JSON list of C-alpha atoms (C1' of nucleotides) in Angstrom, two decimals:
[
{"chain": "A", "resi": 1, "resn": "MET", "atom": "CA", "xyz": [98.74, 62.48, 60.17]},
{"chain": "A", "resi": 2, "resn": "LYS", "atom": "CA", "xyz": [99.09, 59.03, 61.85]},
{"chain": "A", "resi": 3, "resn": "TYR", "atom": "CA", "xyz": [97.45, 57.41, 64.84]},
{"chain": "A", "resi": 4, "resn": "TRP", "atom": "CA", "xyz": [98.92, 55.15, 67.44]},
{"chain": "A", "resi": 5, "resn": "LEU", "atom": "CA", "xyz": [98.36, 53.26, 70.54]},
{"chain": "A", "resi": 6, "resn": "MET", "atom": "CA", "xyz": [100.99, 53.41, 73.31]},
{"chain": "A", "resi": 7, "resn": "LYS", "atom": "CA", "xyz": [100.85, 51.13, 76.36]},
{"chain": "A", "resi": 8, "resn": "SER", "atom": "CA", "xyz": [101.85, 52.17, 79.84]},
{"chain": "A", "resi": 9, "resn": "GLU", "atom": "CA", "xyz": [101.34, 50.58, 83.22]},
{"chain": "A", "resi": 10, "resn": "PRO", "atom": "CA", "xyz": [99.40, 53.12, 85.32]},
{"chain": "A", "resi": 11, "resn": "ASP", "atom": "CA", "xyz": [101.43, 52.00, 88.34]},
{"chain": "A", "resi": 12, "resn": "VAL", "atom": "CA", "xyz": [104.56, 53.22, 86.47]},
{"chain": "A", "resi": 13, "resn": "PHE", "atom": "CA", "xyz": [103.20, 56.03, 84.46]},
{"chain": "A", "resi": 14, "resn": "SER", "atom": "CA", "xyz": [99.56, 56.86, 84.07]},
{"chain": "A", "resi": 15, "resn": "LEU", "atom": "CA", "xyz": [97.64, 59.36, 81.90]},
{"chain": "A", "resi": 16, "resn": "ASP", "atom": "CA", "xyz": [96.89, 61.24, 85.19]},
{"chain": "A", "resi": 17, "resn": "GLN", "atom": "CA", "xyz": [100.70, 61.66, 85.57]},
{"chain": "A", "resi": 18, "resn": "LEU", "atom": "CA", "xyz": [100.99, 62.82, 82.03]},
{"chain": "A", "resi": 19, "resn": "LYS", "atom": "CA", "xyz": [98.29, 65.44, 82.69]},
{"chain": "A", "resi": 20, "resn": "LYS", "atom": "CA", "xyz": [100.36, 66.76, 85.69]},
{"chain": "A", "resi": 21, "resn": "ASP", "atom": "CA", "xyz": [103.67, 66.64, 83.63]},
{"chain": "A", "resi": 22, "resn": "LYS", "atom": "CA", "xyz": [102.12, 68.09, 80.39]},
{"chain": "A", "resi": 23, "resn": "THR", "atom": "CA", "xyz": [104.71, 66.27, 78.35]},
{"chain": "A", "resi": 24, "resn": "THR", "atom": "CA", "xyz": [107.01, 63.29, 78.76]},
{"chain": "A", "resi": 25, "resn": "TRP", "atom": "CA", "xyz": [109.82, 61.56, 76.85]},
{"chain": "A", "resi": 26, "resn": "TRP", "atom": "CA", "xyz": [108.69, 58.01, 76.11]},
{"chain": "A", "resi": 27, "resn": "THR", "atom": "CA", "xyz": [111.93, 56.42, 77.49]},
{"chain": "A", "resi": 28, "resn": "GLY", "atom": "CA", "xyz": [112.59, 52.74, 78.21]},
{"chain": "A", "resi": 29, "resn": "VAL", "atom": "CA", "xyz": [111.20, 51.13, 75.04]},
{"chain": "A", "resi": 30, "resn": "ARG", "atom": "CA", "xyz": [113.57, 48.24, 74.38]},
{"chain": "A", "resi": 31, "resn": "ASN", "atom": "CA", "xyz": [111.89, 46.52, 71.53]},
{"chain": "A", "resi": 32, "resn": "TYR", "atom": "CA", "xyz": [113.03, 47.07, 67.84]},
{"chain": "A", "resi": 33, "resn": "GLN", "atom": "CA", "xyz": [109.56, 47.28, 66.26]},
{"chain": "A", "resi": 34, "resn": "ALA", "atom": "CA", "xyz": [108.41, 49.75, 68.76]},
{"chain": "A", "resi": 35, "resn": "ARG", "atom": "CA", "xyz": [111.52, 51.79, 68.41]},
{"chain": "A", "resi": 36, "resn": "ASN", "atom": "CA", "xyz": [111.25, 51.86, 64.65]},
{"chain": "A", "resi": 37, "resn": "PHE", "atom": "CA", "xyz": [107.76, 53.22, 64.82]},
{"chain": "A", "resi": 38, "resn": "MET", "atom": "CA", "xyz": [109.11, 56.08, 66.97]},
{"chain": "A", "resi": 39, "resn": "MET", "atom": "CA", "xyz": [112.18, 56.70, 64.88]},
{"chain": "A", "resi": 40, "resn": "LYS", "atom": "CA", "xyz": [110.72, 56.44, 61.44]},
{"chain": "A", "resi": 41, "resn": "ASP", "atom": "CA", "xyz": [107.13, 56.95, 61.47]},
{"chain": "A", "resi": 42, "resn": "MET", "atom": "CA", "xyz": [105.91, 59.11, 64.24]},
{"chain": "A", "resi": 43, "resn": "GLN", "atom": "CA", "xyz": [105.54, 62.85, 63.45]},
{"chain": "A", "resi": 44, "resn": "VAL", "atom": "CA", "xyz": [104.64, 65.87, 65.57]},
{"chain": "A", "resi": 45, "resn": "GLY", "atom": "CA", "xyz": [100.90, 66.07, 65.79]},
{"chain": "A", "resi": 46, "resn": "ASP", "atom": "CA", "xyz": [100.28, 62.34, 65.34]},
{"chain": "A", "resi": 47, "resn": "GLU", "atom": "CA", "xyz": [97.55, 61.30, 67.87]},
{"chain": "A", "resi": 48, "resn": "VAL", "atom": "CA", "xyz": [98.03, 58.57, 70.41]},
{"chain": "A", "resi": 49, "resn": "LEU", "atom": "CA", "xyz": [95.48, 56.34, 72.36]},
{"chain": "A", "resi": 50, "resn": "PHE", "atom": "CA", "xyz": [96.86, 56.02, 75.76]},
{"chain": "A", "resi": 51, "resn": "TYR", "atom": "CA", "xyz": [96.47, 52.46, 76.86]},
{"chain": "A", "resi": 52, "resn": "HIS", "atom": "CA", "xyz": [96.66, 51.28, 80.49]},
{"chain": "A", "resi": 53, "resn": "SER", "atom": "CA", "xyz": [98.20, 47.96, 80.45]},
{"chain": "A", "resi": 54, "resn": "ASN", "atom": "CA", "xyz": [98.31, 45.61, 83.56]},
{"chain": "A", "resi": 55, "resn": "ALA", "atom": "CA", "xyz": [95.47, 47.67, 85.02]},
{"chain": "A", "resi": 56, "resn": "THR", "atom": "CA", "xyz": [92.14, 46.57, 86.44]},
{"chain": "A", "resi": 57, "resn": "PRO", "atom": "CA", "xyz": [90.61, 46.59, 83.88]},
{"chain": "A", "resi": 58, "resn": "PRO", "atom": "CA", "xyz": [93.22, 47.39, 81.19]},
{"chain": "A", "resi": 59, "resn": "GLY", "atom": "CA", "xyz": [91.84, 49.79, 78.54]},
{"chain": "A", "resi": 60, "resn": "VAL", "atom": "CA", "xyz": [92.22, 53.13, 76.77]},
{"chain": "A", "resi": 61, "resn": "ALA", "atom": "CA", "xyz": [92.24, 56.01, 79.22]},
{"chain": "A", "resi": 62, "resn": "GLY", "atom": "CA", "xyz": [92.44, 59.00, 76.78]},
{"chain": "A", "resi": 63, "resn": "ILE", "atom": "CA", "xyz": [94.38, 60.73, 74.13]},
{"chain": "A", "resi": 64, "resn": "ALA", "atom": "CA", "xyz": [97.88, 62.16, 73.81]},
{"chain": "A", "resi": 65, "resn": "ARG", "atom": "CA", "xyz": [99.90, 63.74, 71.01]},
{"chain": "A", "resi": 66, "resn": "ILE", "atom": "CA", "xyz": [103.35, 63.42, 69.57]},
{"chain": "A", "resi": 67, "resn": "SER", "atom": "CA", "xyz": [105.13, 66.80, 70.55]},
{"chain": "A", "resi": 68, "resn": "LYS", "atom": "CA", "xyz": [108.69, 66.06, 69.50]},
{"chain": "A", "resi": 69, "resn": "VAL", "atom": "CA", "xyz": [110.21, 63.60, 66.99]},
{"chain": "A", "resi": 70, "resn": "ALA", "atom": "CA", "xyz": [112.48, 60.89, 68.20]},
{"chain": "A", "resi": 71, "resn": "GLU", "atom": "CA", "xyz": [115.84, 61.66, 69.94]},
{"chain": "A", "resi": 72, "resn": "PRO", "atom": "CA", "xyz": [118.25, 59.22, 71.64]},
{"chain": "A", "resi": 73, "resn": "ASP", "atom": "CA", "xyz": [116.94, 57.77, 74.90]},
{"chain": "A", "resi": 74, "resn": "LYS", "atom": "CA", "xyz": [119.16, 59.05, 77.63]},
{"chain": "A", "resi": 75, "resn": "GLU", "atom": "CA", "xyz": [118.60, 56.17, 79.91]},
{"chain": "A", "resi": 76, "resn": "GLN", "atom": "CA", "xyz": [120.53, 53.84, 77.68]},
{"chain": "A", "resi": 77, "resn": "PHE", "atom": "CA", "xyz": [123.65, 55.71, 78.73]},
{"chain": "A", "resi": 78, "resn": "ASP", "atom": "CA", "xyz": [122.89, 55.72, 82.50]},
{"chain": "A", "resi": 79, "resn": "LYS", "atom": "CA", "xyz": [124.54, 53.02, 84.37]},
{"chain": "A", "resi": 80, "resn": "LYS", "atom": "CA", "xyz": [122.04, 53.43, 87.23]},
{"chain": "A", "resi": 81, "resn": "SER", "atom": "CA", "xyz": [119.01, 53.13, 85.10]},
{"chain": "A", "resi": 82, "resn": "GLU", "atom": "CA", "xyz": [117.17, 49.84, 84.65]},
{"chain": "A", "resi": 83, "resn": "TYR", "atom": "CA", "xyz": [117.12, 50.80, 80.97]},
{"chain": "A", "resi": 84, "resn": "PHE", "atom": "CA", "xyz": [121.01, 51.04, 80.74]},
{"chain": "A", "resi": 85, "resn": "ASP", "atom": "CA", "xyz": [122.31, 49.31, 77.64]},
{"chain": "A", "resi": 86, "resn": "PRO", "atom": "CA", "xyz": [126.12, 48.63, 77.74]},
{"chain": "A", "resi": 87, "resn": "LYS", "atom": "CA", "xyz": [126.16, 48.26, 73.96]},
{"chain": "A", "resi": 88, "resn": "ALA", "atom": "CA", "xyz": [124.96, 51.77, 73.30]},
{"chain": "A", "resi": 89, "resn": "THR", "atom": "CA", "xyz": [127.35, 54.74, 72.82]},
{"chain": "A", "resi": 90, "resn": "LYS", "atom": "CA", "xyz": [126.66, 58.53, 72.46]},
{"chain": "A", "resi": 91, "resn": "GLU", "atom": "CA", "xyz": [128.01, 58.22, 68.89]},
{"chain": "A", "resi": 92, "resn": "LYS", "atom": "CA", "xyz": [125.95, 55.15, 68.13]},
{"chain": "A", "resi": 93, "resn": "PRO", "atom": "CA", "xyz": [122.75, 55.26, 70.20]},
{"chain": "A", "resi": 94, "resn": "ILE", "atom": "CA", "xyz": [120.58, 52.20, 69.98]},
{"chain": "A", "resi": 95, "resn": "TRP", "atom": "CA", "xyz": [117.33, 53.44, 71.43]},
{"chain": "A", "resi": 96, "resn": "PHE", "atom": "CA", "xyz": [115.14, 56.32, 70.73]},
{"chain": "A", "resi": 97, "resn": "CYS", "atom": "CA", "xyz": [112.17, 58.05, 72.28]},
{"chain": "A", "resi": 98, "resn": "VAL", "atom": "CA", "xyz": [109.57, 60.60, 71.21]},
{"chain": "A", "resi": 99, "resn": "GLN", "atom": "CA", "xyz": [108.11, 63.29, 73.36]},
{"chain": "A", "resi": 100, "resn": "VAL", "atom": "CA", "xyz": [104.42, 62.97, 74.01]},
{"chain": "A", "resi": 101, "resn": "GLU", "atom": "CA", "xyz": [101.96, 65.59, 75.16]},
{"chain": "A", "resi": 102, "resn": "TYR", "atom": "CA", "xyz": [98.74, 65.41, 77.23]},
{"chain": "A", "resi": 103, "resn": "VAL", "atom": "CA", "xyz": [95.55, 66.04, 75.31]},
{"chain": "A", "resi": 104, "resn": "ALA", "atom": "CA", "xyz": [92.55, 64.62, 77.07]},
{"chain": "A", "resi": 105, "resn": "HIS", "atom": "CA", "xyz": [91.08, 61.99, 79.32]},
{"chain": "A", "resi": 106, "resn": "PHE", "atom": "CA", "xyz": [88.10, 60.17, 77.80]},
{"chain": "A", "resi": 107, "resn": "LYS", "atom": "CA", "xyz": [85.05, 60.88, 79.69]},
{"chain": "A", "resi": 108, "resn": "ASN", "atom": "CA", "xyz": [84.40, 57.13, 79.53]},
{"chain": "A", "resi": 109, "resn": "TYR", "atom": "CA", "xyz": [87.32, 54.88, 80.07]},
{"chain": "A", "resi": 110, "resn": "ILE", "atom": "CA", "xyz": [87.12, 52.12, 77.44]},
{"chain": "A", "resi": 111, "resn": "SER", "atom": "CA", "xyz": [88.00, 48.85, 79.01]},
{"chain": "A", "resi": 112, "resn": "LEU", "atom": "CA", "xyz": [89.53, 45.90, 77.19]},
{"chain": "A", "resi": 113, "resn": "PRO", "atom": "CA", "xyz": [86.38, 43.93, 77.48]},
{"chain": "A", "resi": 114, "resn": "GLU", "atom": "CA", "xyz": [84.40, 46.75, 75.81]},
{"chain": "A", "resi": 115, "resn": "LEU", "atom": "CA", "xyz": [86.98, 46.88, 72.95]},
{"chain": "A", "resi": 116, "resn": "ARG", "atom": "CA", "xyz": [86.51, 43.20, 72.51]},
{"chain": "A", "resi": 117, "resn": "ASP", "atom": "CA", "xyz": [82.69, 43.49, 72.35]},
{"chain": "A", "resi": 118, "resn": "ASN", "atom": "CA", "xyz": [82.83, 46.01, 69.58]},
{"chain": "A", "resi": 119, "resn": "ALA", "atom": "CA", "xyz": [82.82, 44.06, 66.25]},
{"chain": "A", "resi": 120, "resn": "LYS", "atom": "CA", "xyz": [84.01, 47.16, 64.48]},
{"chain": "A", "resi": 121, "resn": "LEU", "atom": "CA", "xyz": [87.36, 47.13, 66.33]},
{"chain": "A", "resi": 122, "resn": "ALA", "atom": "CA", "xyz": [88.01, 43.35, 66.02]},
{"chain": "A", "resi": 123, "resn": "ASP", "atom": "CA", "xyz": [91.02, 43.79, 63.73]},
{"chain": "A", "resi": 124, "resn": "MET", "atom": "CA", "xyz": [92.84, 46.21, 66.06]},
{"chain": "A", "resi": 125, "resn": "LEU", "atom": "CA", "xyz": [96.28, 45.07, 66.80]},
{"chain": "A", "resi": 126, "resn": "VAL", "atom": "CA", "xyz": [95.87, 45.30, 70.41]},
{"chain": "A", "resi": 127, "resn": "LEU", "atom": "CA", "xyz": [93.02, 42.89, 70.36]},
{"chain": "A", "resi": 128, "resn": "GLN", "atom": "CA", "xyz": [95.06, 40.21, 68.59]},
{"chain": "A", "resi": 129, "resn": "LYS", "atom": "CA", "xyz": [96.04, 37.23, 70.65]},
{"chain": "A", "resi": 130, "resn": "GLY", "atom": "CA", "xyz": [99.49, 37.61, 72.00]},
{"chain": "A", "resi": 131, "resn": "SER", "atom": "CA", "xyz": [99.90, 41.19, 70.92]},
{"chain": "A", "resi": 132, "resn": "ARG", "atom": "CA", "xyz": [102.60, 42.40, 73.27]},
{"chain": "A", "resi": 133, "resn": "LEU", "atom": "CA", "xyz": [103.90, 45.33, 71.19]},
{"chain": "A", "resi": 134, "resn": "SER", "atom": "CA", "xyz": [103.88, 48.43, 73.25]},
{"chain": "A", "resi": 135, "resn": "ILE", "atom": "CA", "xyz": [103.66, 50.88, 70.48]},
{"chain": "A", "resi": 136, "resn": "GLN", "atom": "CA", "xyz": [101.20, 49.96, 67.61]},
{"chain": "A", "resi": 137, "resn": "PRO", "atom": "CA", "xyz": [99.82, 51.86, 64.67]},
{"chain": "A", "resi": 138, "resn": "VAL", "atom": "CA", "xyz": [96.05, 52.51, 64.72]},
{"chain": "A", "resi": 139, "resn": "GLU", "atom": "CA", "xyz": [93.83, 52.90, 61.73]},
{"chain": "A", "resi": 140, "resn": "LYS", "atom": "CA", "xyz": [91.93, 56.22, 61.51]},
{"chain": "A", "resi": 141, "resn": "LYS", "atom": "CA", "xyz": [88.59, 54.50, 61.35]},
{"chain": "A", "resi": 142, "resn": "HIS", "atom": "CA", "xyz": [89.45, 52.76, 64.61]},
{"chain": "A", "resi": 143, "resn": "PHE", "atom": "CA", "xyz": [90.74, 55.84, 66.13]},
{"chain": "A", "resi": 144, "resn": "ASP", "atom": "CA", "xyz": [87.49, 57.71, 65.27]},
{"chain": "A", "resi": 145, "resn": "ILE", "atom": "CA", "xyz": [85.35, 55.08, 66.86]},
{"chain": "A", "resi": 146, "resn": "LEU", "atom": "CA", "xyz": [87.43, 55.07, 70.00]},
{"chain": "A", "resi": 147, "resn": "THR", "atom": "CA", "xyz": [87.18, 58.91, 70.43]},
{"chain": "A", "resi": 148, "resn": "LYS", "atom": "CA", "xyz": [83.45, 58.71, 69.87]},
{"chain": "A", "resi": 149, "resn": "LEU", "atom": "CA", "xyz": [83.09, 56.03, 72.38]},
{"chain": "A", "resi": 150, "resn": "GLY", "atom": "CA", "xyz": [85.21, 57.69, 74.88]},
{"chain": "A", "resi": 151, "resn": "GLY", "atom": "CA", "xyz": [83.57, 61.04, 74.44]},
{"chain": "A", "resi": 152, "resn": "ALA", "atom": "CA", "xyz": [86.71, 63.02, 74.06]},
{"chain": "B", "resi": 1, "resn": "DG", "atom": "C1'", "xyz": [100.86, 34.12, 90.92]},
{"chain": "B", "resi": 2, "resn": "DC", "atom": "C1'", "xyz": [100.11, 31.63, 86.69]},
{"chain": "B", "resi": 3, "resn": "DC", "atom": "C1'", "xyz": [101.13, 30.99, 82.11]},
{"chain": "B", "resi": 4, "resn": "DA", "atom": "C1'", "xyz": [100.76, 31.71, 76.98]},
{"chain": "B", "resi": 5, "resn": "DA", "atom": "C1'", "xyz": [102.91, 34.20, 73.62]},
{"chain": "B", "resi": 6, "resn": "DC", "atom": "C1'", "xyz": [106.45, 36.38, 71.96]},
{"chain": "B", "resi": 7, "resn": "DG", "atom": "C1'", "xyz": [111.31, 38.50, 71.38]},
{"chain": "B", "resi": 8, "resn": "DT", "atom": "C1'", "xyz": [116.29, 37.82, 72.14]},
{"chain": "B", "resi": 9, "resn": "DT", "atom": "C1'", "xyz": [120.44, 35.43, 72.99]},
{"chain": "B", "resi": 10, "resn": "DG", "atom": "C1'", "xyz": [123.96, 32.46, 72.11]},
{"chain": "B", "resi": 11, "resn": "DG", "atom": "C1'", "xyz": [125.94, 27.77, 71.14]},
{"chain": "B", "resi": 12, "resn": "DC", "atom": "C1'", "xyz": [126.62, 25.02, 67.38]},
{"chain": "C", "resi": 1, "resn": "DG", "atom": "C1'", "xyz": [121.02, 30.01, 59.95]},
{"chain": "C", "resi": 2, "resn": "DC", "atom": "C1'", "xyz": [118.86, 27.00, 63.27]},
{"chain": "C", "resi": 3, "resn": "DC", "atom": "C1'", "xyz": [116.80, 26.46, 67.49]},
{"chain": "C", "resi": 4, "resn": "DA", "atom": "C1'", "xyz": [116.61, 25.67, 72.63]},
{"chain": "C", "resi": 5, "resn": "DA", "atom": "C1'", "xyz": [116.84, 28.29, 76.55]},
{"chain": "C", "resi": 6, "resn": "DC", "atom": "C1'", "xyz": [115.77, 32.17, 78.71]},
{"chain": "C", "resi": 7, "resn": "DG", "atom": "C1'", "xyz": [113.59, 36.80, 79.90]},
{"chain": "C", "resi": 8, "resn": "DT", "atom": "C1'", "xyz": [109.49, 39.67, 79.41]},
{"chain": "C", "resi": 9, "resn": "DT", "atom": "C1'", "xyz": [104.81, 41.15, 78.60]},
{"chain": "C", "resi": 10, "resn": "DG", "atom": "C1'", "xyz": [100.35, 41.40, 80.08]},
{"chain": "C", "resi": 11, "resn": "DG", "atom": "C1'", "xyz": [95.63, 39.36, 80.62]},
{"chain": "C", "resi": 12, "resn": "DC", "atom": "C1'", "xyz": [93.49, 36.74, 83.90]}
]
DNA sequence: GCCAACGTTGGC
DNA sequence: GCCAACGTTGGC
């Protein structure tokens, strides 16, 4: 069992929306490091901190879970999609996405300033300067602290 | 809207 | 393989 943090802009796709939809395919990731985490490391049942980026304030909104392992991201083949990739073919897809299911909202939204204030979380990737990676591994000890703080 | 940090592209 | 130019992310 692994733990992850996945970023989403709430204006584009929020945890509320995931609650409504129950599950979603995490399409549109166009970064190789993030893709490789989805393709190689994520397993069904892995738990995910759902992080709202570009929010006011940014922070962790709650928990989701991996519900299907990675498959080719269909948007790479769709000329009308903003995620279309002309180099990708059905035989040789470039981009993959996992399916994520809703688990819970935190009772207490954990804002980025609160994360920064907690010394025990200081080495979380998301808190490192210039950390733009949209999918990040999270250590169990950090995940446990977050769920306690959030009151999940 | 600004801009620092980072990833990708492409010329050489 | 280097690296400048460019595009994107994401906090503020």
